[in-house]
Coordinates of C-alpha atoms and ligand atoms in Angstrom, one line a residue:
Chain A
M1 CA 113.3 -53.1 257.2
K2 CA 112.5 -52.4 253.4
R3 CA 112.4 -48.8 253.2
I4 CA 111.8 -45.9 250.7
L5 CA 113.5 -42.6 250.9
V6 CA 111.5 -39.7 249.3
P7 CA 113.0 -36.2 249.1
I8 CA 110.5 -33.6 248.6
K9 CA 111.3 -29.9 247.8
R10 CA 109.1 -27.0 249.1
V11 CA 108.8 -25.0 246.1
V12 CA 106.5 -22.1 244.7
D13 CA 103.2 -23.6 243.7
Y14 CA 103.2 -24.4 239.9
N15 CA 99.9 -22.1 239.6
V16 CA 101.8 -18.9 240.9
R17 CA 102.6 -16.5 238.2
I18 CA 106.3 -15.8 238.8
R19 CA 107.7 -12.2 239.1
V20 CA 111.1 -11.0 239.1
K21 CA 111.9 -8.5 242.0
P22 CA 112.5 -5.1 240.1
D23 CA 116.1 -4.7 241.5
G24 CA 117.1 -8.2 240.0
T25 CA 118.0 -9.9 243.3
G26 CA 115.5 -12.9 242.6
V27 CA 112.0 -13.6 242.2
V28 CA 109.2 -12.7 244.6
T29 CA 108.4 -15.5 247.1
D30 CA 106.9 -13.7 249.9
G31 CA 103.5 -14.3 250.6
V32 CA 103.1 -16.5 247.5
K33 CA 101.5 -20.1 247.8
M34 CA 104.0 -22.8 248.4
S35 CA 103.8 -26.5 247.8
I36 CA 105.3 -29.9 247.5
N37 CA 107.3 -29.8 244.1
P38 CA 104.8 -31.8 241.8
F39 CA 107.2 -34.2 240.6
D40 CA 108.0 -35.1 244.4
E41 CA 104.4 -35.5 245.1
I42 CA 104.2 -38.1 242.4
A43 CA 107.6 -39.8 243.8
L44 CA 105.8 -39.9 247.4
E45 CA 102.6 -41.5 245.6
E46 CA 104.8 -44.1 243.8
A47 CA 106.6 -45.1 247.2
L48 CA 103.2 -45.4 248.8
R49 CA 101.9 -47.6 246.1
I50 CA 105.1 -49.9 246.3
K51 CA 104.6 -50.1 249.8
E52 CA 100.8 -51.0 249.6
Q53 CA 101.8 -53.7 247.0
G54 CA 104.0 -55.3 249.8
H55 CA 107.3 -54.4 248.3
A56 CA 108.2 -52.1 250.8
E57 CA 107.6 -51.6 254.6
E58 CA 108.1 -48.0 255.5
V59 CA 108.2 -44.7 253.5
V60 CA 110.3 -41.7 254.8
A61 CA 110.0 -38.3 253.4
V62 CA 112.9 -35.9 253.8
T63 CA 113.5 -32.4 253.1
I64 CA 116.2 -30.1 253.1
G65 CA 115.4 -26.2 253.9
G66 CA 114.2 -23.9 256.5
N67 CA 111.7 -24.1 259.2
D68 CA 108.7 -23.4 256.7
C69 CA 109.4 -26.7 255.1
Q70 CA 107.7 -28.5 257.7
Q71 CA 104.4 -27.7 256.5
Q72 CA 105.4 -29.7 253.2
L73 CA 106.7 -32.5 255.4
R74 CA 103.3 -32.6 257.3
T75 CA 101.4 -32.9 253.9
A76 CA 103.7 -35.6 253.0
L77 CA 102.9 -37.3 256.3
A78 CA 99.2 -36.7 255.6
M79 CA 99.3 -38.5 252.3
G80 CA 100.8 -41.6 253.8
A81 CA 104.6 -41.2 254.6
D82 CA 105.3 -43.1 257.9
R83 CA 107.8 -40.7 259.2
A84 CA 109.7 -37.5 258.0
L85 CA 113.2 -36.0 258.4
H86 CA 113.9 -32.3 258.0
V87 CA 117.6 -31.4 257.3
L88 CA 117.3 -27.8 258.8
C89 CA 119.1 -25.2 256.7
D90 CA 118.5 -21.9 255.8
E91 CA 121.2 -21.5 253.0
V92 CA 121.0 -22.0 249.4
I93 CA 121.0 -25.8 248.8
E94 CA 122.6 -26.8 245.3
P95 CA 121.8 -30.0 243.9
L96 CA 125.3 -31.5 244.7
V97 CA 124.8 -30.4 248.4
A98 CA 121.3 -32.0 248.5
A99 CA 122.8 -35.1 247.2
K100 CA 125.6 -35.3 249.7
I101 CA 123.1 -34.8 252.4
L102 CA 120.7 -37.3 251.2
L103 CA 123.6 -39.9 250.6
K104 CA 124.4 -39.4 254.7
L105 CA 120.9 -40.2 255.2
I106 CA 120.7 -43.3 253.0
E107 CA 123.8 -44.4 255.0
K108 CA 121.8 -44.5 257.9
E109 CA 118.3 -45.6 256.7
A110 CA 119.6 -48.3 254.2
P111 CA 116.5 -47.7 251.8
I112 CA 116.0 -50.1 249.0
L113 CA 115.0 -47.1 246.8
A114 CA 115.2 -43.3 246.8
I115 CA 112.7 -41.9 244.7
L116 CA 113.1 -38.1 243.9
G117 CA 111.3 -35.9 241.3
K118 CA 113.0 -35.4 238.0
Q119 CA 113.2 -31.6 238.6
A120 CA 112.3 -29.0 241.1
I121 CA 110.3 -26.6 239.4
D122 CA 111.9 -23.5 240.9
D123 CA 115.7 -24.0 239.8
D124 CA 114.7 -26.5 237.0
C125 CA 118.1 -28.1 237.6
N126 CA 117.2 -31.7 237.0
Q127 CA 120.3 -33.0 238.8
T128 CA 119.9 -34.2 242.3
G129 CA 118.8 -37.7 241.4
Q130 CA 121.6 -38.5 239.1
M131 CA 124.2 -36.9 241.4
L132 CA 122.8 -38.9 244.4
A133 CA 123.0 -42.2 242.4
A134 CA 126.7 -41.4 241.4
L135 CA 127.9 -40.7 245.0
W136 CA 126.0 -43.9 246.1
D137 CA 127.5 -45.7 243.4
R138 CA 124.0 -47.0 242.4
P139 CA 122.0 -47.3 239.3
Q140 CA 119.7 -44.6 238.1
A141 CA 116.5 -44.5 236.2
T142 CA 115.4 -41.1 235.4
F143 CA 112.1 -39.8 234.0
A144 CA 110.0 -42.6 235.3
S145 CA 106.7 -43.3 233.7
K146 CA 106.4 -46.9 235.1
V147 CA 108.2 -48.7 237.9
E148 CA 107.8 -52.4 238.3
I149 CA 109.8 -54.0 241.3
A150 CA 110.6 -57.7 240.6
G151 CA 112.6 -59.1 243.6
E152 CA 116.1 -57.7 243.7
S153 CA 115.7 -55.3 240.7
V154 CA 113.3 -53.1 239.6
R155 CA 112.1 -52.3 235.8
V156 CA 111.7 -48.8 234.8
T157 CA 110.0 -47.4 231.8
R158 CA 111.6 -43.9 231.1
E159 CA 110.1 -41.0 229.0
V160 CA 113.1 -40.0 226.8
D161 CA 113.2 -38.0 223.6
A162 CA 113.0 -40.8 221.1
G163 CA 110.1 -42.4 223.0
L164 CA 109.9 -45.0 225.9
E165 CA 113.0 -46.8 227.1
T166 CA 112.8 -49.6 229.7
L167 CA 115.9 -50.3 231.9
E168 CA 116.3 -53.2 234.6
I169 CA 118.3 -51.9 237.5
D170 CA 119.4 -53.7 240.5
L171 CA 118.2 -52.5 244.2
P172 CA 119.0 -50.2 245.9
A173 CA 118.7 -47.7 243.2
V174 CA 117.5 -44.0 242.6
I175 CA 114.5 -43.4 240.6
T176 CA 113.3 -39.8 239.5
T177 CA 109.8 -39.4 238.2
D178 CA 108.2 -37.9 235.2
L179 CA 104.7 -36.7 235.3
R180 CA 102.7 -39.7 233.7
L181 CA 104.0 -42.2 236.5
N182 CA 100.9 -41.7 238.5
E183 CA 98.4 -39.2 239.9
P184 CA 98.9 -38.4 243.5
R185 CA 96.1 -39.0 245.9
Y186 CA 94.4 -36.3 247.8
V187 CA 94.8 -35.7 251.5
K188 CA 91.8 -36.3 253.5
L189 CA 91.2 -34.5 256.7
P190 CA 91.4 -37.3 259.1
D191 CA 94.7 -37.9 257.5
I192 CA 95.9 -34.5 258.5
M193 CA 95.0 -34.9 262.2
K194 CA 96.8 -38.5 262.2
A195 CA 99.9 -36.8 260.5
K196 CA 100.5 -34.5 263.5
K197 CA 101.3 -37.6 265.6
K198 CA 103.9 -39.1 263.1
P199 CA 107.5 -38.8 263.9
L200 CA 109.2 -35.7 262.3
D201 CA 113.1 -35.5 263.2
V202 CA 114.9 -32.5 262.7
I203 CA 118.6 -33.0 261.8
D204 CA 121.6 -30.4 261.8
P205 CA 123.5 -30.7 258.6
V206 CA 126.6 -30.2 260.5
S207 CA 125.9 -33.4 262.5
L208 CA 126.0 -35.2 259.1
G209 CA 129.4 -33.8 258.3
V210 CA 128.3 -32.1 255.3
T211 CA 129.3 -28.4 254.5
V212 CA 126.9 -26.3 252.9
T213 CA 128.8 -24.5 250.2
Q214 CA 127.7 -22.6 247.3
R215 CA 129.7 -23.3 244.0
I216 CA 127.5 -21.4 241.7
K217 CA 126.7 -17.9 242.4
A218 CA 123.3 -16.3 240.9
T219 CA 124.4 -12.7 240.1
H220 CA 121.3 -11.4 238.6
Y221 CA 117.7 -12.3 237.8
A222 CA 115.8 -10.8 234.9
P223 CA 112.3 -11.5 233.4
P224 CA 112.5 -13.4 230.1
A225 CA 112.6 -11.2 227.0
A226 CA 108.8 -10.5 226.0
R227 CA 107.5 -11.6 222.6
S228 CA 106.3 -8.8 220.7
K229 CA 102.6 -8.3 220.3
G230 CA 101.0 -10.1 217.3
V231 CA 97.9 -9.6 215.5
M232 CA 94.7 -11.2 215.4
V233 CA 93.2 -12.3 211.9
K234 CA 89.6 -12.9 211.2
D235 CA 89.6 -16.0 209.2
T236 CA 91.7 -18.7 207.6
A237 CA 92.1 -17.0 204.4
E238 CA 93.7 -13.9 206.1
L239 CA 96.0 -16.1 208.1
V240 CA 97.2 -17.9 205.1
T241 CA 97.7 -14.7 203.1
A242 CA 99.9 -13.6 206.3
L243 CA 101.9 -16.4 206.5
R244 CA 102.5 -16.6 203.1
S245 CA 103.6 -12.8 202.6
K246 CA 106.2 -13.6 205.3
G247 CA 107.4 -16.9 203.3
L248 CA 106.5 -19.0 206.2
V249 CA 104.3 -21.4 204.2
Chain B
M1 CA 142.5 -21.2 226.8
N2 CA 139.4 -23.1 227.4
K3 CA 139.6 -26.8 226.9
V4 CA 136.2 -28.1 226.0
L5 CA 134.9 -31.7 226.1
I6 CA 131.6 -32.3 224.5
I7 CA 129.8 -35.6 225.0
A8 CA 128.2 -36.5 221.6
E9 CA 124.9 -37.8 221.4
H10 CA 123.7 -40.1 218.8
D11 CA 121.3 -42.9 217.9
G12 CA 124.0 -45.7 217.3
S13 CA 124.7 -44.5 213.7
R14 CA 124.2 -40.9 213.5
L15 CA 125.1 -38.0 215.3
N16 CA 122.3 -36.0 216.8
P17 CA 122.1 -32.4 216.1
A18 CA 122.1 -31.5 219.7
T19 CA 125.8 -32.2 219.8
N20 CA 126.5 -29.5 217.1
K21 CA 124.5 -27.0 219.1
C22 CA 126.8 -27.8 222.0
V23 CA 129.8 -27.0 219.9
R24 CA 128.0 -23.6 218.8
C25 CA 127.8 -22.8 222.3
A26 CA 131.4 -23.6 223.2
H27 CA 132.3 -21.2 220.3
D28 CA 131.1 -18.3 222.4
L29 CA 133.2 -19.1 225.3
G30 CA 136.2 -17.5 223.8
E31 CA 139.5 -18.9 222.5
S32 CA 138.9 -22.8 223.1
D33 CA 140.1 -26.0 222.2
I34 CA 137.3 -28.2 221.3
T35 CA 137.1 -32.1 221.7
V36 CA 134.2 -34.2 221.1
V37 CA 134.1 -37.7 222.4
V38 CA 131.8 -40.4 221.0
F39 CA 130.9 -43.4 223.3
A40 CA 129.4 -46.0 221.0
A41 CA 129.6 -50.0 219.8
E42 CA 130.7 -48.6 216.4
P43 CA 131.6 -44.9 216.7
A44 CA 133.5 -44.5 213.2
A45 CA 130.7 -43.0 211.2
I46 CA 129.4 -40.7 214.1
A47 CA 133.1 -39.5 214.8
A48 CA 133.5 -38.6 211.0
E49 CA 130.3 -36.6 211.2
A50 CA 131.6 -34.9 214.5
A51 CA 135.1 -34.1 213.0
K52 CA 133.4 -32.1 210.3
I53 CA 131.8 -29.6 212.8
D54 CA 133.4 -25.9 212.5
R55 CA 136.2 -25.7 215.1
V56 CA 136.3 -29.1 216.3
Q57 CA 139.9 -29.9 216.8
T58 CA 139.7 -33.5 217.9
V59 CA 137.1 -36.3 218.2
L60 CA 137.9 -39.0 220.4
T61 CA 136.2 -42.5 220.1
V62 CA 135.3 -45.1 222.8
A63 CA 134.2 -48.4 221.1
H64 CA 132.7 -50.8 223.6
S65 CA 129.9 -53.1 223.0
A66 CA 128.4 -51.7 226.3
H67 CA 127.7 -48.4 224.4
A68 CA 124.7 -49.7 222.5
P69 CA 122.5 -48.2 223.6
L70 CA 124.2 -45.5 225.9
L71 CA 123.7 -45.9 229.6
S72 CA 124.9 -43.2 232.1
A73 CA 125.8 -45.5 234.4
N74 CA 128.7 -46.8 231.8
V75 CA 129.3 -43.5 230.2
A76 CA 129.6 -41.2 233.2
P77 CA 132.7 -42.9 235.0
Q78 CA 134.3 -43.0 231.4
V79 CA 133.9 -39.3 231.0
A80 CA 135.1 -38.8 234.8
A81 CA 138.3 -40.4 234.0
M82 CA 139.1 -38.8 231.1
A83 CA 138.0 -35.3 232.5
S84 CA 141.1 -33.7 234.2
P85 CA 142.6 -31.9 231.3
Y86 CA 139.3 -30.1 230.4
T87 CA 138.1 -26.7 231.6
H88 CA 134.6 -27.4 230.4
I89 CA 132.5 -30.5 229.9
F90 CA 129.2 -30.2 227.8
G91 CA 126.3 -32.3 227.1
P92 CA 123.0 -31.2 225.3
S93 CA 119.9 -30.4 227.4
T94 CA 118.0 -33.6 226.0
T95 CA 116.9 -36.5 228.0
F96 CA 120.3 -38.1 227.2
G97 CA 122.5 -35.1 228.5
K98 CA 120.1 -34.4 231.4
D99 CA 120.5 -37.8 232.4
L100 CA 124.3 -38.0 232.1
M101 CA 126.0 -35.0 232.9
P102 CA 124.9 -34.6 236.6
R103 CA 126.3 -38.2 237.2
V104 CA 129.5 -37.0 235.6
A105 CA 129.5 -33.8 237.8
A106 CA 129.0 -35.9 241.1
L107 CA 131.8 -38.1 240.4
L108 CA 133.9 -34.8 239.7
D109 CA 132.8 -33.3 242.9
A110 CA 131.6 -30.4 240.8
A111 CA 128.5 -28.6 240.5
Q112 CA 126.7 -28.2 237.1
V113 CA 125.0 -25.5 235.1
S114 CA 121.9 -26.9 233.6
D115 CA 120.3 -25.5 230.5
I116 CA 122.8 -22.7 229.4
M117 CA 121.0 -20.5 227.1
A118 CA 123.8 -17.9 226.5
V119 CA 127.4 -17.4 227.4
E120 CA 128.3 -14.1 229.2
S121 CA 132.1 -15.2 229.7
A122 CA 133.9 -18.5 230.1
R123 CA 132.4 -18.9 233.7
C124 CA 129.2 -17.0 233.4
F125 CA 126.1 -18.1 231.8
K126 CA 122.4 -17.3 231.5
R127 CA 119.9 -20.0 232.1
P128 CA 116.3 -20.2 232.6
I129 CA 114.6 -21.1 235.9
Y130 CA 110.8 -21.2 237.0
A131 CA 109.9 -22.6 233.7
G132 CA 111.5 -20.0 231.9
N133 CA 109.7 -17.2 233.8
A134 CA 112.9 -15.9 235.1
I135 CA 116.3 -15.8 233.7
V136 CA 119.4 -16.1 235.9
T137 CA 123.0 -15.1 235.5
V138 CA 125.1 -17.7 237.2
E139 CA 129.0 -17.6 237.9
V140 CA 131.0 -20.7 238.4
E141 CA 133.4 -20.8 241.3
P142 CA 136.9 -20.4 240.0
G143 CA 139.1 -23.2 239.8
A144 CA 136.4 -26.0 239.2
P145 CA 135.6 -27.6 235.9
V146 CA 132.5 -25.9 234.2
I147 CA 130.1 -28.9 233.9
A148 CA 127.0 -27.9 231.9
T149 CA 124.0 -29.1 229.7
V150 CA 123.4 -26.7 226.7
R151 CA 119.8 -25.5 225.9
T152 CA 119.6 -26.6 222.3
A153 CA 116.9 -24.3 221.4
S154 CA 118.9 -21.4 222.2
F155 CA 121.7 -22.1 219.9
E156 CA 122.1 -22.4 216.0
A157 CA 123.9 -25.4 214.7
A158 CA 127.6 -24.6 214.1
A159 CA 128.6 -24.8 210.7
T160 CA 130.1 -27.8 209.0
T161 CA 133.5 -27.7 207.0
E162 CA 135.3 -29.6 204.3
S163 CA 138.3 -30.1 206.5
S164 CA 138.1 -32.8 209.2
A165 CA 139.4 -33.0 212.9
A166 CA 141.9 -35.6 214.0
I167 CA 140.1 -38.7 215.2
E168 CA 141.7 -40.8 217.8
S169 CA 140.4 -44.0 219.5
I170 CA 140.9 -44.2 223.4
S171 CA 139.9 -46.5 226.1
P172 CA 139.5 -45.0 229.7
E173 CA 140.4 -47.5 232.2
V174 CA 137.2 -48.0 234.2
T175 CA 135.4 -51.3 235.3
L176 CA 131.8 -50.9 234.0
P177 CA 129.1 -51.5 236.4
Q178 CA 126.9 -54.3 235.9
H179 CA 123.7 -53.0 237.8
T180 CA 122.0 -51.2 234.9
R181 CA 120.7 -53.2 231.9
F182 CA 118.9 -52.1 228.8
V183 CA 115.8 -53.9 228.2
S184 CA 113.8 -52.3 225.3
M185 CA 113.1 -49.2 223.4
S186 CA 109.7 -48.3 221.9
A187 CA 109.9 -45.5 219.6
A188 CA 107.1 -44.2 217.4
R189 CA 108.5 -44.6 213.8
S190 CA 107.6 -41.9 211.7
D191 CA 108.9 -40.4 208.3
R192 CA 107.8 -37.0 209.6
P193 CA 110.6 -34.4 210.4
D194 CA 112.1 -34.8 214.1
L195 CA 110.0 -32.5 216.6
Q196 CA 113.2 -31.2 217.8
T197 CA 114.8 -30.0 214.8
A198 CA 111.8 -29.4 212.3
N199 CA 111.4 -26.0 210.8
R200 CA 107.8 -26.3 211.0
V201 CA 105.7 -27.9 213.9
V202 CA 102.1 -28.4 214.0
S203 CA 100.8 -28.8 217.7
G204 CA 97.5 -30.1 219.4
G205 CA 95.9 -29.8 222.7
R206 CA 93.3 -31.2 224.8
A207 CA 90.7 -29.8 222.5
L208 CA 91.6 -32.4 219.6
G209 CA 89.4 -34.9 221.8
S210 CA 90.9 -38.2 220.7
A211 CA 93.7 -39.9 218.8
E212 CA 91.6 -40.3 215.7
N213 CA 91.0 -36.5 215.8
F214 CA 94.7 -36.1 215.8
Q215 CA 94.9 -37.3 212.5
I216 CA 93.7 -34.0 211.0
L217 CA 96.9 -32.3 212.3
Y218 CA 99.0 -35.2 210.8
S219 CA 97.6 -34.5 207.5
L220 CA 98.1 -30.7 207.8
A221 CA 101.7 -31.5 209.0
D222 CA 102.4 -33.4 206.0
K223 CA 101.1 -30.8 203.7
L224 CA 103.5 -28.2 205.4
G225 CA 106.4 -30.7 205.9
A226 CA 106.1 -30.3 209.7
A227 CA 106.6 -32.2 212.5
V228 CA 103.8 -32.9 215.3
G229 CA 103.8 -31.8 218.9
A230 CA 101.2 -31.8 221.5
S231 CA 100.3 -30.4 224.8
R232 CA 100.6 -32.4 228.0
A233 CA 97.0 -32.6 228.3
A234 CA 96.8 -34.3 224.9
V235 CA 99.3 -36.6 225.7
D236 CA 98.0 -37.4 229.2
A237 CA 94.8 -38.2 227.6
G238 CA 96.5 -40.6 224.9
Y239 CA 95.8 -38.6 222.1
A240 CA 99.4 -38.4 221.3
A241 CA 102.6 -40.1 222.2
N242 CA 104.6 -38.9 225.2
D243 CA 107.6 -38.1 223.0
M244 CA 105.6 -35.3 221.3
Q245 CA 105.2 -33.4 224.3
V246 CA 106.1 -29.7 224.0
G247 CA 106.9 -27.7 227.3
Q248 CA 108.7 -27.3 230.3
T249 CA 108.7 -31.1 231.1
G250 CA 108.6 -32.1 227.2
K251 CA 110.7 -30.6 224.3
I252 CA 111.9 -27.3 224.3
I253 CA 111.7 -26.3 220.7
A254 CA 112.6 -23.4 218.2
P255 CA 111.0 -23.9 215.0
E256 CA 110.5 -21.2 212.3
L257 CA 106.7 -21.6 212.6
Y258 CA 104.7 -23.2 215.3
L259 CA 101.1 -23.5 214.8
A260 CA 98.9 -24.2 218.1
F261 CA 95.5 -25.8 217.7
G262 CA 93.5 -25.9 220.9
I263 CA 96.2 -25.3 223.3
S264 CA 95.2 -22.9 226.1
G265 CA 98.8 -21.7 226.6
A266 CA 99.7 -22.8 230.2
I267 CA 103.1 -21.3 231.2
Q268 CA 104.4 -24.7 231.1
H269 CA 103.5 -25.1 227.5
L270 CA 104.9 -21.8 226.5
T271 CA 108.3 -22.0 227.8
G272 CA 108.8 -24.9 225.4
I273 CA 108.0 -22.5 222.4
K274 CA 109.3 -19.1 223.5
D275 CA 112.2 -19.4 220.9
A276 CA 109.8 -20.3 218.0
R277 CA 110.4 -17.6 215.3
T278 CA 106.4 -17.4 214.5
I279 CA 103.7 -18.7 216.7
V280 CA 100.1 -19.0 215.3
A281 CA 97.4 -19.9 217.7
I282 CA 93.9 -21.1 217.0
N283 CA 91.7 -21.4 219.8
K284 CA 88.0 -20.8 219.9
D285 CA 88.4 -18.8 223.3
A286 CA 89.3 -15.3 222.5
E287 CA 90.7 -15.2 226.0
A288 CA 92.9 -17.9 225.9
P289 CA 96.4 -17.0 227.2
I290 CA 97.9 -18.6 224.1
F291 CA 97.0 -15.3 222.2
E292 CA 99.4 -13.1 224.2
V293 CA 102.4 -14.7 222.9
A294 CA 101.0 -15.7 219.4
D295 CA 102.2 -13.5 216.4
Y296 CA 99.1 -14.4 214.5
G297 CA 95.9 -15.5 216.4
L298 CA 92.7 -16.9 215.0
V299 CA 89.7 -17.2 217.1
G300 CA 87.5 -20.1 216.1
D301 CA 86.9 -23.9 215.9
L302 CA 89.7 -26.0 214.9
F303 CA 87.7 -28.8 213.4
Q304 CA 86.6 -26.1 210.8
I305 CA 90.0 -24.3 210.4
V306 CA 92.4 -27.2 210.2
P307 CA 90.6 -28.4 206.7
E308 CA 90.3 -24.9 205.4
L309 CA 94.0 -24.5 206.1
E310 CA 94.7 -27.5 204.2
T311 CA 92.7 -26.6 201.2
L312 CA 94.1 -23.1 201.1
L313 CA 97.7 -24.4 201.2
S314 CA 96.9 -27.0 198.5
A315 CA 95.8 -24.1 196.4
N316 CA 99.2 -23.4 194.4
Ligands
FAD1 C1 104.8 -29.5 236.8 C2 104.0 -29.5 235.5 C3 104.7 -29.7 234.4 C4 104.0 -29.3 233.0 N1 104.4 -29.4 232.0 C5 103.9 -29.3 230.9 C6 104.5 -29.4 229.4 O1 105.8 -29.7 229.4 N2 103.7 -29.2 228.4 C7 102.4 -29.1 228.4 O2 101.6 -28.7 227.3 N3 101.7 -28.9 229.6 C8 102.6 -29.1 231.0 N4 102.0 -28.9 231.9 C9 100.5 -28.8 231.9 C10 99.9 -27.4 231.6 O3 99.7 -26.7 233.2 C11 98.6 -27.4 231.2 O4 97.7 -28.3 232.1 C12 98.4 -28.0 229.7 O5 99.4 -27.5 228.8 C13 97.0 -27.8 229.1 O6 96.9 -28.5 227.9 P1 96.1 -28.0 226.8 O7 96.2 -26.5 226.3 O8 95.9 -28.9 225.7 O9 94.4 -28.2 227.5 P2 93.5 -27.2 228.1 O10 94.2 -26.1 229.1 O11 92.3 -27.8 228.6 O12 93.0 -26.1 226.8 C14 92.3 -26.6 225.8 C15 92.0 -25.4 224.9 O13 91.4 -25.7 223.6 C16 90.4 -24.7 223.4 N5 89.3 -25.3 222.4 C17 88.5 -26.3 222.9 N6 87.7 -26.7 221.9 C18 88.4 -26.2 220.7 C19 87.9 -26.1 219.4 N7 87.1 -27.1 218.9 N8 88.7 -25.3 218.3 C20 89.7 -24.4 219.0 N9 89.9 -24.5 220.2 C21 89.5 -25.3 221.1 C22 90.0 -24.2 224.7 O14 89.5 -23.0 224.5 C23 91.2 -24.3 225.5 O15 92.0 -23.1 225.5 C24 102.4 -29.1 233.1 C25 102.0 -28.9 234.4 C26 102.5 -29.0 235.6 C27 101.9 -29.0 237.0
AMP2 N1 116.2 -29.1 249.3 C1 115.9 -30.3 248.8 N2 115.1 -31.2 249.9 C2 114.6 -32.3 249.5 N3 114.6 -32.8 248.1 C3 115.3 -32.0 247.3 C4 115.8 -30.6 247.7 N4 116.4 -30.2 246.4 C5 116.1 -31.2 245.4 N5 115.5 -32.3 245.8 C6 114.8 -33.5 245.2 O1 115.7 -33.7 244.0 C7 114.6 -33.5 242.8 C8 115.3 -32.6 241.6 O2 115.8 -31.4 242.2 P1 116.7 -30.4 241.3 O3 117.9 -31.4 240.9 O4 116.9 -29.3 242.0 O5 115.9 -30.2 239.9 C9 113.5 -32.8 243.6 O6 112.5 -33.2 242.9 C10 113.4 -33.4 245.0 O7 112.9 -34.7 244.8

């Protein structure tokens, strides 16, 4: 079966104002709104569209994390994923470990594509897709803003610093999504009901033969340096005078 | 002593200044032997530029027709093949480096530190998370190579010197994969300064309302010798090209002067301009969050203020 794997991460919602704990041990996540990482929602939307165009038959959403992550998997199922895999794990999952776990799932599921977000908006690592592609020894197209399946390969337009780059990569492959790839659909109430009946398998990472290790230790968290308070000017002339006096224009 | 390998970014003929920033970051590691490697079809001119960067001891070149343009699928296995002598392997935190370095790290079974903004010690770094709303100090486990991307906005360019490092050609023994093919590149050509390195940036948001209206910012930018940037909303609406986006998922920049017109100041945008020396915000809404970070704020209609600014700047 032609399958697409979509790894999704549960993260603090992008609208939440992040606060660092006063003791510097982390950021406050208790009681804050959690969501699917926005880039992963875009990845799921793209997978669903590829399926709707007839290029794939099944979309499988995957997450690695604690029990609470099932909320996001249910949302993914309500959006249209056919089934979900939950690799249950309470430890900190570094991108390399996530990639190793995803590789094990790929060996079982043999997808034609794995579509990931380009970055998780909590750790902002921007690593997992590329690492997965390397371990899988398959092509990668990161920062995708357009995806066109053409038989055994896929054309991907990428948002790079210099403009838009188009690559052609052979399937199977890894794609990571940028913001302008698509606009994710809204979940409708009946779909939420239907999603409850869709299969969601819980997997123990030990059964996959992956040891969860932490190779980079976070020792301290701090808020960013604040910018000093500026001044309001009353009109354009005053602005220009101020900028001139500082030698800025 | 650290042995640092830096992967050069270039456009086929010229070295990208991001490479120089990586060298500057490597200086902070302490006593280090710094090597820059240039993968290119014709690396000679690029290598000569790299050889002039302060404290670069060696420049290695890997000439191969497959390296025009650079594809991570080709470069990563070659970097991995030459990695063993190095304690640190750095690339810039640009789309090039972000695409490449994790692929290298995974091939070496190593974790990666993304977006180094400060070096605490040879294995301990500061990096931004949550769109720059928190700064985390991280320590890489002993023994493993430190694979990292360098947040270019956090580092000055290293000086260039008169003397030149040794340039050596190598050819790592790797069979290059055939699964990834370059098709095309569409880059908006412009004579304006590059957004990532410009001293001054004029930036517009959703308020501009159309691509035509954006012209008033180009005109002002030309007067100032500035690059032009945009918010995501402006890019999404088609007023500006994607490579102009500033912010968490666009470019992180550190100009001397940043002028924001009709940009509300969402955290995802602000994270891209935190390191700007002076931020000027023009917005008709006095409550806009951009004013919280602006050094100079002016409440008003940009369609009136931009032409006024242009006129006043033209006077002497
Ligand atoms: C995962 C994620 C990543 C994101 N990454 C980025 C990113 O990299 N960069 C980015 O910019 N955004 C990013 N965003 C989007 C961000 O949250 C905001 O939606 C966006 O920055 C808003 O753009 P804006 O300020 O142009 O538009 P708006 O928020 O709509 O603001 C327009 C402003 O213009 C003012 N205005 C209107 N008319 C005038 C006038 N005539 N004169 C003066 N002022 C006027 C209004 O008062 C308002 O403040 C991201 C969002 C998400 C979820
Ligand atoms: N714990 C996780 N579970 C599922 N997917 C993940 C996880 N961590 C990372 N990913 C995927 O990898 C992408 C990039 O994450 P990162 O490398 O952490 O920025 C995310 O957008 C997800 O698609």
